Amino acid sequence: MREKYLRAVLRQDVGYFDLHVTSTSDVITSVSSDILVIQDFLSEKLPNFLMNTSAFVASYIVGFILLWRLIIVGFPFIILLLIPGLMYGRALIGISMKIREEYNEAGSIAEQVISSVRTVYAFGSEKKMIEKFSTALQGSVKLGLRQGLAKGIAVGSNGITYAIWAFLTWYGSWMVMNYGSKGGTVSTVIVCVTFGGISLGQSLSNIKYFSEAFVVGERIIKVINRVPDIDSDNLEGQILETTRGEVEFNHVKFAYPSRPETPIFDDLCLRIPSGKTVALVGGSGSGKSTVISLLLRFYDPIAGEILIDGLPINKLQVNWLRSQMGLVNQEPVLFATSIKENILFGKEDASMDEVVEAAKASNAHNFISQFPNSYQTQVGERGVQLSGGQKQRIAIARAIIKSPIILLLDEATSALDSESERVVQEALDNASVGRTTIVIAHRLSTIRNADVICVVHNGRIIETGSHEELLEKLDGQYTSLVRLQQMENEESDRNINVSVEEGRVSSLSNDLKHGPKEFIHSTSSRNVREFSELILKDRKSLVPSFKRLMAMNRPEWKHALYGCLGAALFGAVQPIYAYSTGSMISVYFLTNHDQIKEKTRIYVLLFVGLALFTFFSNISQHYSFAYMGEYLTKRIREHMLGKILTFEVDWFDKDENSSGEICSRLAKDANVVRSLVGDRMSLLVQSISAVSITCAIGLVISWRFSIVMISVQPVIVVCFYTQRVLLKRMSRNANNAQDESSKLSAEAISNIRTITAFSSQERIINLLKMVQEGPRKDSARQSWLAGIMLGTSQSLITCVSALNFWYGGRLIADGKMKSKAFLEIFLIFASTGRVIAEAGTMTKDLVKGSDTVASVFAVLDRNTTIEPENPDGYVPKKVKGQIRFLNVDFAYPTRPDVIIFRNFSIEIEDGKSTAIVGPSGSGKSTIVSLIERFYDPLKGIVKIDGRDIRSYHLRSLRKHIALVSQEPTLFAGTIRENIMYGGGSNKIDESEVIEAAKAANAHDFITSLSDGYDTYCGDRGVQLSGGQKQRIAIARAVLKNTSVLLLDEATSALDSQSERVVQDALERLMVGRTSVVIAHRLSTIQNCDTIAVLDKGEVVECGSHSSLLAKGPTGVYFSLVSLQRTLC
């Protein structure tokens, strides 16, 4: 079912996800907890239901044969037994659906937080996110209480069984007195009715699981049966024998399904000749990327048509259409597997030689070969283990290996340094030969050789022509864009022409100033294994206890008391009822009719009293335990998320701690604990109460017979214990398979556009099959053993009954016990034996509960290696921003063999701007990660204001640091909410939000949207363009107003006009602040006070823009500027 469900989800069109019909957290919940509900129902609850139902039917058949009148009179009352269960089931369906919808909101928040943990940490939003998560959970708590009350009423209403029994008792005595029926026959029939009623009650107790399974099953089946408008499984479309690759947009009108009131294209006409390269340029949000989305049939236009080789694309087979195109996105998407497997997403059956050739063509082979595991290197979730440029090159290799007819490049080289960009651009130019290529670029230098350049503005093509033709239009939009970018390079050109001799003096002076004291690079080597040994490992948590779990429920102690009292009282009902039944049967053997009437009246009143007692005790216990379970579940989820958000970033880098797996545990583990406290604990208390009272009554009546009956119970317990061991192993295997399934599903849905573009749905499904195959086989084998043990335990119950009859008969024959006492004790222990058997069915739930509790406390007990709330940490009131790296050794914990820094030193002056430049993978972004203390160095010290960064109270320190990352991370909320994250826990005015947006050049495009600042950004900002997302991220950093500013390619996603305005804003913002700027586009950092050039983890040059240029052609920076100048 997991496979079918995930296949159906991946089959849906992209618009399905945009409309919030489903989300990553929703899919995780279905793949993990929902599938488990169905599995639990089919493997345990349904068999129990069938077994008890058949026992009920058999009991009534035997009773009908013996005394049909009594059965016929009592049979109509069965309807009264069914009504409470049916009413509860109906109410539960509605409540269960609402509970799931409520948790989906909370689960979505958790998924976003975990997958964007660096952004959350950088902006100190942990508390705000936990509060938001807690608020979202409150709705499901209220619904859970309603569910508990409904269950209490429904189960309590089953007490009507005792009222029916009261009537049958009276009618049985009437038959003895008036029809001459034998007391033995009446007693036998009443016993049949008794066991039939008990079996029916136990059968009806499974109605809850029927309802839950029906709710989740209906939801899953609804997705499985949904046929999308753009169906990738539809094989009916045409397949062209030969494809030229001619593309044409004819009068296309389009608006995104999530924003139908905001048209993107009103009348788009565009023709792309086959084999030609057509570039689309224009401002952010003008509709450039939408052209690619429509061509890939992520969406269909509202009006007009899109043609390939003269045929409308909606007439072509969808998968074939997409197989003809290769896509490289602006934000590269990689999957948590090896580099080789990521490249193979482009062509699943490619050989290793083809993989290597594709990597070479994208200039990726060299850096891949430097990794110890080469092409088998794991890239981490979303490629977190690689730099932006490395990720982009792998994404390009993935597109190249596909050998597409149409190549789609959406800012394909935006994340590359100048040298890599030149080589990759040449590779892309070569790859474009003979192919229809659509290029989207902000950097006009990358598309000047395009055959046709189209300028897009407000969803229309306003200019078309070659680079030279468009430049002839002196007042044209393209000419304006080119002039704007040329202005950015003019100063660099002038500086290159400055007298080299004049500059060498300042260069020499600068080198002496930043001499060996700051830039010491030891040539001494250390064994790589020593570095890996320094990485701290997780401390194994102690085995937790249920006592500790209950301690977390301490605030609900009153409800625990009420619940236990109600459960204990209800547990006493069964043995009292059985004892009364045994005593009552002897009444039928009396000869005095007056005595029969008198004693019958007493028992009738007793049974009616038990019915009322059952109703109120069940309401008390189920509502109280639901209250305990819901608030414990909420508290566990809050504590787990709160604890997780204290862990070092390295913890999230590990495969086993992906966002999918963590969110699955938040959903699943807490639910199991709720079931453990809400359902299993009440049953446990009932069982203990029933067994205690049964033993006490039995020992008082006849200690000999009772001791024998008690002594055989351990045999059944041993069987259940053996079953528990097997189930524990099965539970562990199932959990492993489920965690892997959740992780895979989360990653697939998070990157649905990439999956869809490369038609990789079947590849994901095959990976899912591989993940589940091993545990499935083990579970099948162990299920046979568990079934044998369960069957043995059930048969032993019958054998025990036979032993009891034999021994009881011996005691009666020897005159050591009366037949009345035998009936009383036998019925008490028989009915309690059913309780023990039912408690035995808890074994599986207790096993799952035990494993889950261990899982919960493993998280809560884990000590982070980077404590964000160190009580002894220094809390700075103000930070000047002087930053020093002293002899730092560093390697990412997940790749300890790859040394990023060895004996690395650098000084960043407070109040000054320092730019870090160099090739991709040289360690630029690592500097930002170490300043934010996402990681700690293996050796050496990072100091801020002369103090070791490890001595600070980390969250307080981060309040003084603002970060704008290369890949902007937005949360699924409004634009206003996303900007306000920059304010931390402070109260932010609307005017501050607007000012921050204006400073980031975001205000104009925000106000142009129909909902303005209330526009919903979508999951990870999917409803906005890359440039729009980046500007909102910059506005968020502006609002934070810190003394240290970290800009990691902050303007890489902006068009030239926006970049210039935002760059001016950032430069004003950097005044008086310590600013660390990472950039590949050197024109954006030439005004920085200091520029440090990195190569292979070392600072090879340092100085101002002019002093570095003065070194001439021998200088590394001079070479980078010259290279970039030739590219422009």
Coordinates of N, CA and C in Angstrom, one line a residue, residues 488-549:
E488 N 28.7 48.0 -13.7 CA 29.3 47.2 -12.6 C 30.7 46.8 -12.8
N489 N 31.1 46.7 -14.1 CA 32.5 46.2 -14.4 C 33.4 47.4 -14.7
E490 N 32.9 48.6 -14.9 CA 33.7 49.7 -15.3 C 34.8 50.0 -14.3
E491 N 34.4 50.0 -13.0 CA 35.4 50.3 -12.0 C 36.5 49.2 -12.0
S492 N 36.1 48.0 -12.2 CA 37.1 46.9 -12.3 C 38.1 47.1 -13.4
D493 N 37.5 47.5 -14.6 CA 38.3 47.8 -15.7 C 39.3 48.9 -15.5
R494 N 38.8 50.0 -14.8 CA 39.7 51.1 -14.5 C 40.8 50.7 -13.6
N495 N 40.4 49.9 -12.6 CA 41.4 49.5 -11.6 C 42.5 48.6 -12.2
I496 N 42.1 47.8 -13.2 CA 43.1 47.0 -13.9 C 44.1 47.8 -14.6
N497 N 43.7 49.0 -15.1 CA 44.6 49.8 -15.9 C 45.4 50.8 -15.0
V498 N 45.2 50.7 -13.7 CA 46.0 51.6 -12.8 C 47.4 51.2 -12.9
S499 N 48.3 52.1 -12.7 CA 49.8 51.8 -12.8 C 50.1 50.7 -11.8
V500 N 50.7 49.7 -12.3 CA 51.1 48.5 -11.5 C 52.1 48.9 -10.5
E501 N 53.1 49.7 -10.9 CA 54.1 50.1 -10.0 C 53.5 50.9 -8.8
E502 N 52.5 51.7 -9.1 CA 51.9 52.5 -8.0 C 51.2 51.6 -7.0
G503 N 50.6 50.6 -7.6 CA 49.8 49.7 -6.8 C 50.7 48.7 -6.0
R504 N 51.8 48.4 -6.5 CA 52.7 47.4 -5.8 C 53.1 47.9 -4.4
V505 N 53.3 49.2 -4.3 CA 53.7 49.8 -3.0 C 52.6 49.5 -2.0
S506 N 51.4 49.8 -2.3 CA 50.3 49.6 -1.4 C 50.1 48.1 -1.2
S507 N 50.3 47.3 -2.2 CA 50.2 45.8 -2.1 C 51.2 45.3 -1.1
L508 N 52.4 45.8 -1.2 CA 53.5 45.3 -0.3 C 53.2 45.7 1.1
S509 N 52.7 47.0 1.3 CA 52.4 47.4 2.6 C 51.2 46.6 3.2
N510 N 50.3 46.3 2.4 CA 49.1 45.5 2.8 C 49.6 44.1 3.2
D511 N 50.5 43.5 2.4 CA 50.9 42.1 2.7 C 51.7 42.1 4.1
L512 N 52.4 43.2 4.4 CA 53.2 43.2 5.6 C 52.2 43.4 6.8
K513 N 51.1 44.2 6.5 CA 50.1 44.4 7.6 C 49.4 43.1 8.0
H514 N 49.1 42.4 6.9 CA 48.4 41.1 7.2 C 49.4 40.0 7.0
G515 N 50.5 40.1 7.8 CA 51.6 39.2 7.6 C 51.4 37.8 8.2
P516 N 52.6 37.2 8.5 CA 52.5 35.8 8.9 C 51.7 35.6 10.2
K517 N 51.5 36.7 11.0 CA 50.8 36.5 12.3 C 49.4 36.0 12.0
E518 N 48.7 36.6 11.0 CA 47.4 36.3 10.7 C 47.2 35.1 9.7
F519 N 48.2 34.9 8.9 CA 48.1 33.9 7.9 C 49.2 32.8 8.0
I520 N 49.1 32.0 9.0 CA 50.1 31.0 9.2 C 49.4 29.7 8.7
H521 N 50.1 29.1 7.7 CA 49.5 27.8 7.2 C 50.6 26.8 7.3
S522 N 50.4 26.0 8.4 CA 51.4 25.0 8.7 C 51.5 23.9 7.6
T523 N 52.7 23.5 7.3 CA 52.9 22.4 6.3 C 52.9 21.1 7.0
S524 N 52.8 21.1 8.3 CA 52.9 19.8 9.0 C 51.5 19.1 8.8
S525 N 51.6 17.8 8.6 CA 50.4 17.0 8.3 C 50.1 16.1 9.5
R526 N 48.8 15.9 9.6 CA 48.3 15.0 10.6 C 47.5 13.9 10.0
N527 N 47.5 12.7 10.6 CA 46.8 11.6 10.0 C 45.3 12.0 10.0
V528 N 44.7 11.7 8.9 CA 43.3 12.0 8.7 C 42.4 11.3 9.7
R529 N 42.9 10.1 10.1 CA 42.1 9.3 11.1 C 42.1 10.0 12.4
E530 N 43.1 10.8 12.8 CA 43.1 11.5 14.0 C 42.0 12.5 14.0
F531 N 41.8 13.1 12.9 CA 40.7 14.1 12.8 C 39.3 13.5 13.0
S532 N 39.1 12.3 12.4 CA 37.8 11.7 12.5 C 37.6 11.2 13.9
E533 N 38.7 10.8 14.6 CA 38.5 10.4 16.0 C 38.1 11.5 16.9
L534 N 38.4 12.7 16.5 CA 38.1 13.9 17.4 C 36.6 14.2 17.3
I535 N 35.9 13.7 16.3 CA 34.5 14.1 16.2 C 33.7 13.4 17.3
L536 N 32.9 14.1 18.0 CA 32.2 13.5 19.1 C 31.1 12.7 18.6
K537 N 30.8 11.6 19.3 CA 29.8 10.7 18.9 C 28.6 10.8 19.9
D538 N 27.4 10.4 19.4 CA 26.3 10.4 20.3 C 26.4 9.5 21.5
R539 N 26.0 10.0 22.6 CA 26.0 9.2 23.8 C 24.8 8.3 23.8
K540 N 25.0 7.1 24.1 CA 23.9 6.1 24.1 C 23.1 6.4 25.4
S541 N 21.8 6.6 25.1 CA 20.9 7.0 26.2 C 20.6 5.7 27.0
L542 N 20.3 5.9 28.3 CA 19.9 4.8 29.1 C 18.5 4.3 28.8
V543 N 18.3 3.0 29.0 CA 17.0 2.5 28.8 C 15.9 3.2 29.6
P544 N 14.9 3.8 29.0 CA 14.0 4.6 29.8 C 12.9 3.6 30.4
S545 N 12.2 4.2 31.4 CA 11.2 3.4 32.0 C 9.8 4.1 31.9
F546 N 8.8 3.2 32.0 CA 7.4 3.8 31.9 C 7.2 4.7 33.1
K547 N 7.9 4.5 34.2 CA 7.7 5.4 35.4 C 8.2 6.8 35.0
R548 N 9.2 6.9 34.2 CA 9.7 8.2 33.8 C 8.7 8.9 32.8
L549 N 8.1 8.0 32.0 CA 7.1 8.5 31.1 C 5.9 9.1 31.9

